[in-house]
Amino acid sequence: MPLLVAAATGVAFLLVPFLALAQRAPWSDLPSLLRDPIVSDALRLSVVSATLATLVACAVGIPLAWVLARSDLPGRSVVRAMVTLPMVLPPVVGGAALLFAFGRRGLVGGPLYDGTGFLLPFSIWGVVAANTFVALPFLVLTVESGLRAADPRFEDAAATLGASRWTILRRVTLPNVMPSLVAGAVLCWARALGEFGATVTFAGNLQGRTQTMPLAVFLALESDREAAIALSLVLIAVSLVVLVPLRDRWWGR
Amino acid sequence: MVGSLMLAADLDVTIGPLHLDAALRVDDGEVVALLGPNGAGKTTALRTIAGLLALDGGCIVLDGRVLDEPSSRTFVPTAQRHVGFVFQDHLLFPRMTALDNVAFGLRAQGTGRAESATAAHAWLERLGLAAVAGTKPDALSGGQAQRVALARALATEPRLLLLDEPLAALDASTRVQVRTELRRHLATFGGARLLVTHDPVDALVLADRLVIIEDGRIAQQGLPAHVTAHPASRYVAELVGINLLHGDASGERTVRLASGAELTVADPLPGATVAVAIRPQALALHRHRPDGSPRNAWEGVVSDIEADRDRVRVTLSGPVPVTAEVTAAAVADLELVPGAAVWVSVKAVDLTTYLD
Amino acid sequence: MTNPVRLLASVLVLAVLAVPLAGCGRDDDGVRAITVFGAASLTDALTELGHAFEAANPDVRIEFSFAGSSSLREQILAGAPADVFASANEENMDLLVEVGAVRTPVDIASNRLAIVVPDGNPAGVRSLDDFADSSYLVGLCAVEVPCGDFARQAFARAGVEPAPDTEEPDVRSLLTKVAAGDLDAGIVYETDVRTADATVDGIEIPAAENVVVTYPIAVVTGSGDVTLAEEFVAFILSPEGFGILRRLGFGSP
C-alpha cells in the first residue's frame, strides 16, 4: 500500500503541470494559432533535427557502446566518463564549448571555415550537432548496459561459424540487445527534441532554419502567452504520439 | 577410416589456478574424446583450439596451417580457423529459425541467401530435422536443439569439429537416443573430431581414442577398451565403474583394508598406502566358501541387485564392500536376494594396486 | 504507531509551509533588504547603483534579478516578491500600471541603439545597410524582446530589410557572440558597446534612423518595504545615481 501511495504521488507530480497547461490552453483559438508558419517551421525543424541527431548518435554511439562493453582497450573508464559529461554539464555550457570548438573562430571550426566556407552554427547542422552532443550519452550508456547484460557466448558461436566482427555485430549482438537499443534511441530522440540551451547558444535562433520548438516556446512566453501554450501542447502531443506506441512491446522481451 | 594427422595441438596456457600443458593429436577421420573431471582443462583445451582463448606457449597446427604460435607471434582469429564448435547448451541464435541458424555460417562467409538456405535444408534433412526448419530455438526440444547445433557446425564443412559436452544438457532418456544418433552422424562426416565429456559412456560409445586429462595434464590415452580395462589412475578407475578400495600395506603383497580384511595381490605393492582396483566382472559369487586357488575370499551380504539386460550388478556389503557383475543365471542359481549371505572371491592377479 | 510514509508526508508538508515565512522583508540581524527586478540591459547599471547605495547605507542589502523585461513583467503579475521593477521599455511597465501592480513609474535614463562589431571590425561593416547583405553573418535580438523590437523600428526608419542569421533571446547573448567573432555584427544598446569596450567596437547609427529607449522604474505595489524601495529609486534619480548611469553610457531620461 505505501508503495502505491509513493507511486501515485510521483504520477501526480508529473501530471499536475500538464493539467494546468491544458486548463490554460486557448482551445478555441488553437486552430488558427497552429496554422501560423512559426509553429509548422519549428515543429518540422524539431522533428527533423531530433531524428537526424538520433541517427548520428546510433551510427557513432553503437560502436562506442560496443567498445566500452566488450573490448579490453585501455582507457575505457576515461572514455566512459567523457561520454557521461554532456549529461552533467548545463546544456548552455555545452553549447558554449561547441562554439569554442566549431564556431567561426573555433579550434576546428576556424580552419574549416577558412578552408571551405562551411559553418556549423546558424544552420540546421548546428542544431543537429547540439542535439547529438547532449543526447548521445543516453544512447551510449543504455546500449552499453544492454550489451553487458547480453550473453557474449553467442558471439563466440558466431565467430566459430566464420562471421566477421561486423557480421557478428549486425546479426547476433544487435538483435540480442534490441530492447536496450530501442530504449536508448527513444531516450536520445526525446532528449534531442527538448534540447534548448545548447541549441540556442551554438546554432542560434532563426525561424525556419534553427528555431526549434523549445526556442519558439521560450520566445513566445515573452510576448504571446497563448501562442506559447499552444506550441507546448503541440510538442507534448508529438512526443506522446512517438512514445506511447513504444510501450512494453520493444522495451522488454 | 583414419587418415593423416589433422590436428597437432601442443597446448600451454594458464587460466587462473589451472595450468594446461598437454599435447593433443587427432587424425583425419578420427573421433577423440577428452575425458576428465571438472576443472581439468578440457573445455580450456577446446577454446584454445577454436581461438576463443590464446596460448601462452606451444603451437596449434590444423591441416598443416599454424593457428596459434606465441613464439612467432602467429594467431589466426577464430573466424578464420575453419573449426566447427558444438556448445554444451547449443547456443542457437534465439531470434532465428532453425534453418537460419544452420545457414548462418554459410551466409557469414559470403554464400548467397538462397544457396545457403538450400544447403541448410539438406543438412537438417540429413539429421532428421526437416520438420522443424521453421521453428525458433525456444520451441525445440533439448535433443532437437542439440542436433540443430550440430547441423549448424557441420554446414560450414570444417576440417575439425569440436564438441563441448554435447550431451550434458540433455535429460537421461534423450541423452541415450541422441548419443546413438550422434555416433552415426559423426561417422558420416569427414574430417577430425575432438569431443569433450565427463561421461565415460559418451566416450566409450563415440570415441575411437580416449585422452584422459587431469589437472591440466594428460594422465592416460589410448583405445577406449584398453584404457578402461587398465586404468592408470584412480580417476579413470572410478569413472569406469571399477571397484576401488583403500588400505595399508601389511606385507609385500598384502593389503589390509579399514575393516580389517586382507587382500592378497600378485605384484609387489607400490607403497604404504594403496588403492586396490577390482573389475566387477572379476568377482565370483559362491554358495559356500570356495576351495581351490583363489586366495581372496570372504562372506558378504547382498545389499542391492540391479539387472541390466543379461548382466546383473550385485552390490555387496561386508568386510570388502564391492559391486560384482554376474550373469542372470548365476543370480537365479544362487537364489540371490537382498539380505542373502554369499561368498565372494577374486584372484590375486585380478587385483590392480595404485599408490594412494 | 506511525506509518513511515505518513511521517515523511507530514515532514514534507511542514517544510513546504515554512518556505513563505522565509521571504519577509526584514532579516533576523536587522538588515533591510529589497529585491530589484531589472531588464537585462540594465544589469551593470543597476548592480553598480546597488553597490553604491549599500555603501552609503550599511544596513541595507539589495538583491537583483535580471531577465528580459516581459519575463519579469509576467513574474510580477504572478506575484513574485519584487520590490522595484526597472523595465527596458514602456510597454511592459504600462501593462503593470494598468492592473495596479506598480506605483507611478518615473524615467531614470535613456539609451540608444548601436551597431556592434568584433574588435577591429574584421568584416568591415559600416551601416545598417550591411545587415541586408546575406554575405555578412549578422545577429539581432529576437523581436519578442525590447532590444529586437527597437532594432526593427530602426531598420524601418532606415528603409532596410534585415537578413539576420540569428535572433538571440536576449541582448547579452548577442553581444557575447559578436565579441567572440562568431558574428560579424549585431544591434545592441550603446551602453552594451561601452561595457564590452575591450572586445568590441561600436558603429554609430545616425540619429534619423536611431531609436531612443527610455527606462521607466517603479515601486511594486506588493512590496514588503515600500520606504526602502522609494529610497533606492530616489538615489538613482539623484545626481550621484545619474553620475553612475552617465559613466556607463546612458543618456538623460
PDB file of C-alpha atoms in Angstrom, chain A residues 2 5-6 38 99 103-106 113 119 121-122 196 199-207 209-211 218-223 225, chain C residues 3 5 68-71 73-74 92 118-119 122-123 135 137 142 144-146 164-169 177-184:
ATOM      1  CA  PRO A   2       2.720   2.563   0.847  1.00  0.00           C
ATOM      2  CA  VAL A   5       0.954   5.886  -2.421  1.00  0.00           C
ATOM      3  CA  ALA A   6       4.518   6.827  -3.305  1.00  0.00           C
ATOM      4  CA  ILE A  38       6.085  29.731 -36.835  1.00  0.00           C
ATOM      5  CA  LEU A  99      31.167  27.292 -30.167  1.00  0.00           C
ATOM      6  CA  GLY A 103      32.440  28.361 -34.209  1.00  0.00           C
ATOM      7  CA  ARG A 104      33.895  30.643 -36.821  1.00  0.00           C
ATOM      8  CA  ARG A 105      36.968  31.192 -34.722  1.00  0.00           C
ATOM      9  CA  GLY A 106      36.848  27.769 -33.135  1.00  0.00           C
ATOM     10  CA  TYR A 113      35.550  27.882 -42.310  1.00  0.00           C
ATOM     11  CA  LEU A 119      29.982  26.777 -40.829  1.00  0.00           C
ATOM     12  CA  PRO A 121      26.448  27.453 -36.262  1.00  0.00           C
ATOM     13  CA  PHE A 122      23.388  29.271 -37.629  1.00  0.00           C
ATOM     14  CA  PHE A 196      17.221  24.228 -25.737  1.00  0.00           C
ATOM     15  CA  THR A 199      20.958  24.725 -29.426  1.00  0.00           C
ATOM     16  CA  VAL A 200      20.328  28.414 -28.839  1.00  0.00           C
ATOM     17  CA  THR A 201      23.906  29.013 -27.713  1.00  0.00           C
ATOM     18  CA  PHE A 202      25.519  27.160 -30.589  1.00  0.00           C
ATOM     19  CA  ALA A 203      23.141  27.214 -33.523  1.00  0.00           C
ATOM     20  CA  GLY A 204      21.374  30.478 -32.759  1.00  0.00           C
ATOM     21  CA  ASN A 205      17.710  31.167 -33.323  1.00  0.00           C
ATOM     22  CA  LEU A 206      16.086  31.841 -36.686  1.00  0.00           C
ATOM     23  CA  GLN A 207      12.640  30.819 -37.763  1.00  0.00           C
ATOM     24  CA  ARG A 209      16.387  27.474 -40.022  1.00  0.00           C
ATOM     25  CA  THR A 210      17.337  26.961 -36.420  1.00  0.00           C
ATOM     26  CA  GLN A 211      14.283  27.834 -34.344  1.00  0.00           C
ATOM     27  CA  PHE A 218      10.602  30.301 -24.814  1.00  0.00           C
ATOM     28  CA  LEU A 219      10.334  33.381 -27.007  1.00  0.00           C
ATOM     29  CA  ALA A 220       6.568  33.154 -27.257  1.00  0.00           C
ATOM     30  CA  LEU A 221       6.399  33.302 -23.466  1.00  0.00           C
ATOM     31  CA  GLU A 222       7.901  36.788 -23.689  1.00  0.00           C
ATOM     32  CA  SER A 223       5.208  38.220 -25.895  1.00  0.00           C
ATOM     33  CA  ARG A 225       1.447  33.509 -23.710  1.00  0.00           C
TER      34      ARG A 225
ATOM     35  CA  ASN C   3       3.421   4.755   9.345  1.00  0.00           C
ATOM     36  CA  VAL C   5       5.202   7.147   4.787  1.00  0.00           C
ATOM     37  CA  GLY C  68      14.029  40.012 -20.277  1.00  0.00           C
ATOM     38  CA  SER C  69      11.554  42.792 -19.402  1.00  0.00           C
ATOM     39  CA  SER C  70       8.477  40.833 -20.420  1.00  0.00           C
ATOM     40  CA  SER C  71       9.675  37.814 -18.477  1.00  0.00           C
ATOM     41  CA  ARG C  73       6.600  41.529 -16.061  1.00  0.00           C
ATOM     42  CA  GLU C  74       4.981  38.108 -16.086  1.00  0.00           C
ATOM     43  CA  ASN C  92       5.871  46.342 -20.103  1.00  0.00           C
ATOM     44  CA  PRO C 118      34.090  42.392 -33.094  1.00  0.00           C
ATOM     45  CA  ASP C 119      37.208  44.221 -32.028  1.00  0.00           C
ATOM     46  CA  PRO C 122      37.224  42.341 -39.340  1.00  0.00           C
ATOM     47  CA  ALA C 123      34.295  42.157 -41.749  1.00  0.00           C
ATOM     48  CA  SER C 135      27.225  37.601 -47.131  1.00  0.00           C
ATOM     49  CA  LEU C 137      26.888  36.913 -40.567  1.00  0.00           C
ATOM     50  CA  ALA C 142      14.505  38.392 -31.110  1.00  0.00           C
ATOM     51  CA  GLU C 144       9.884  39.490 -28.709  1.00  0.00           C
ATOM     52  CA  VAL C 145      12.409  41.309 -26.535  1.00  0.00           C
ATOM     53  CA  PRO C 146      12.653  45.121 -26.389  1.00  0.00           C
ATOM     54  CA  PRO C 164      19.759  38.116 -39.763  1.00  0.00           C
ATOM     55  CA  ASP C 165      21.349  34.734 -39.263  1.00  0.00           C
ATOM     56  CA  THR C 166      20.135  34.516 -35.714  1.00  0.00           C
ATOM     57  CA  GLU C 167      17.703  36.280 -33.405  1.00  0.00           C
ATOM     58  CA  GLU C 168      19.088  35.929 -29.912  1.00  0.00           C
ATOM     59  CA  PRO C 169      16.665  35.669 -26.979  1.00  0.00           C
ATOM     60  CA  LYS C 177      28.603  36.089 -29.953  1.00  0.00           C
ATOM     61  CA  VAL C 178      29.730  39.288 -31.634  1.00  0.00           C
ATOM     62  CA  ALA C 179      32.594  39.711 -29.185  1.00  0.00           C
ATOM     63  CA  ALA C 180      33.743  36.135 -29.864  1.00  0.00           C
ATOM     64  CA  GLY C 181      33.779  36.753 -33.580  1.00  0.00           C
ATOM     65  CA  ASP C 182      31.049  34.236 -34.346  1.00  0.00           C
ATOM     66  CA  LEU C 183      29.001  37.095 -35.831  1.00  0.00           C
ATOM     67  CA  ASP C 184      30.181  39.994 -37.967  1.00  0.00           C
TER      68      ASP C 184
END
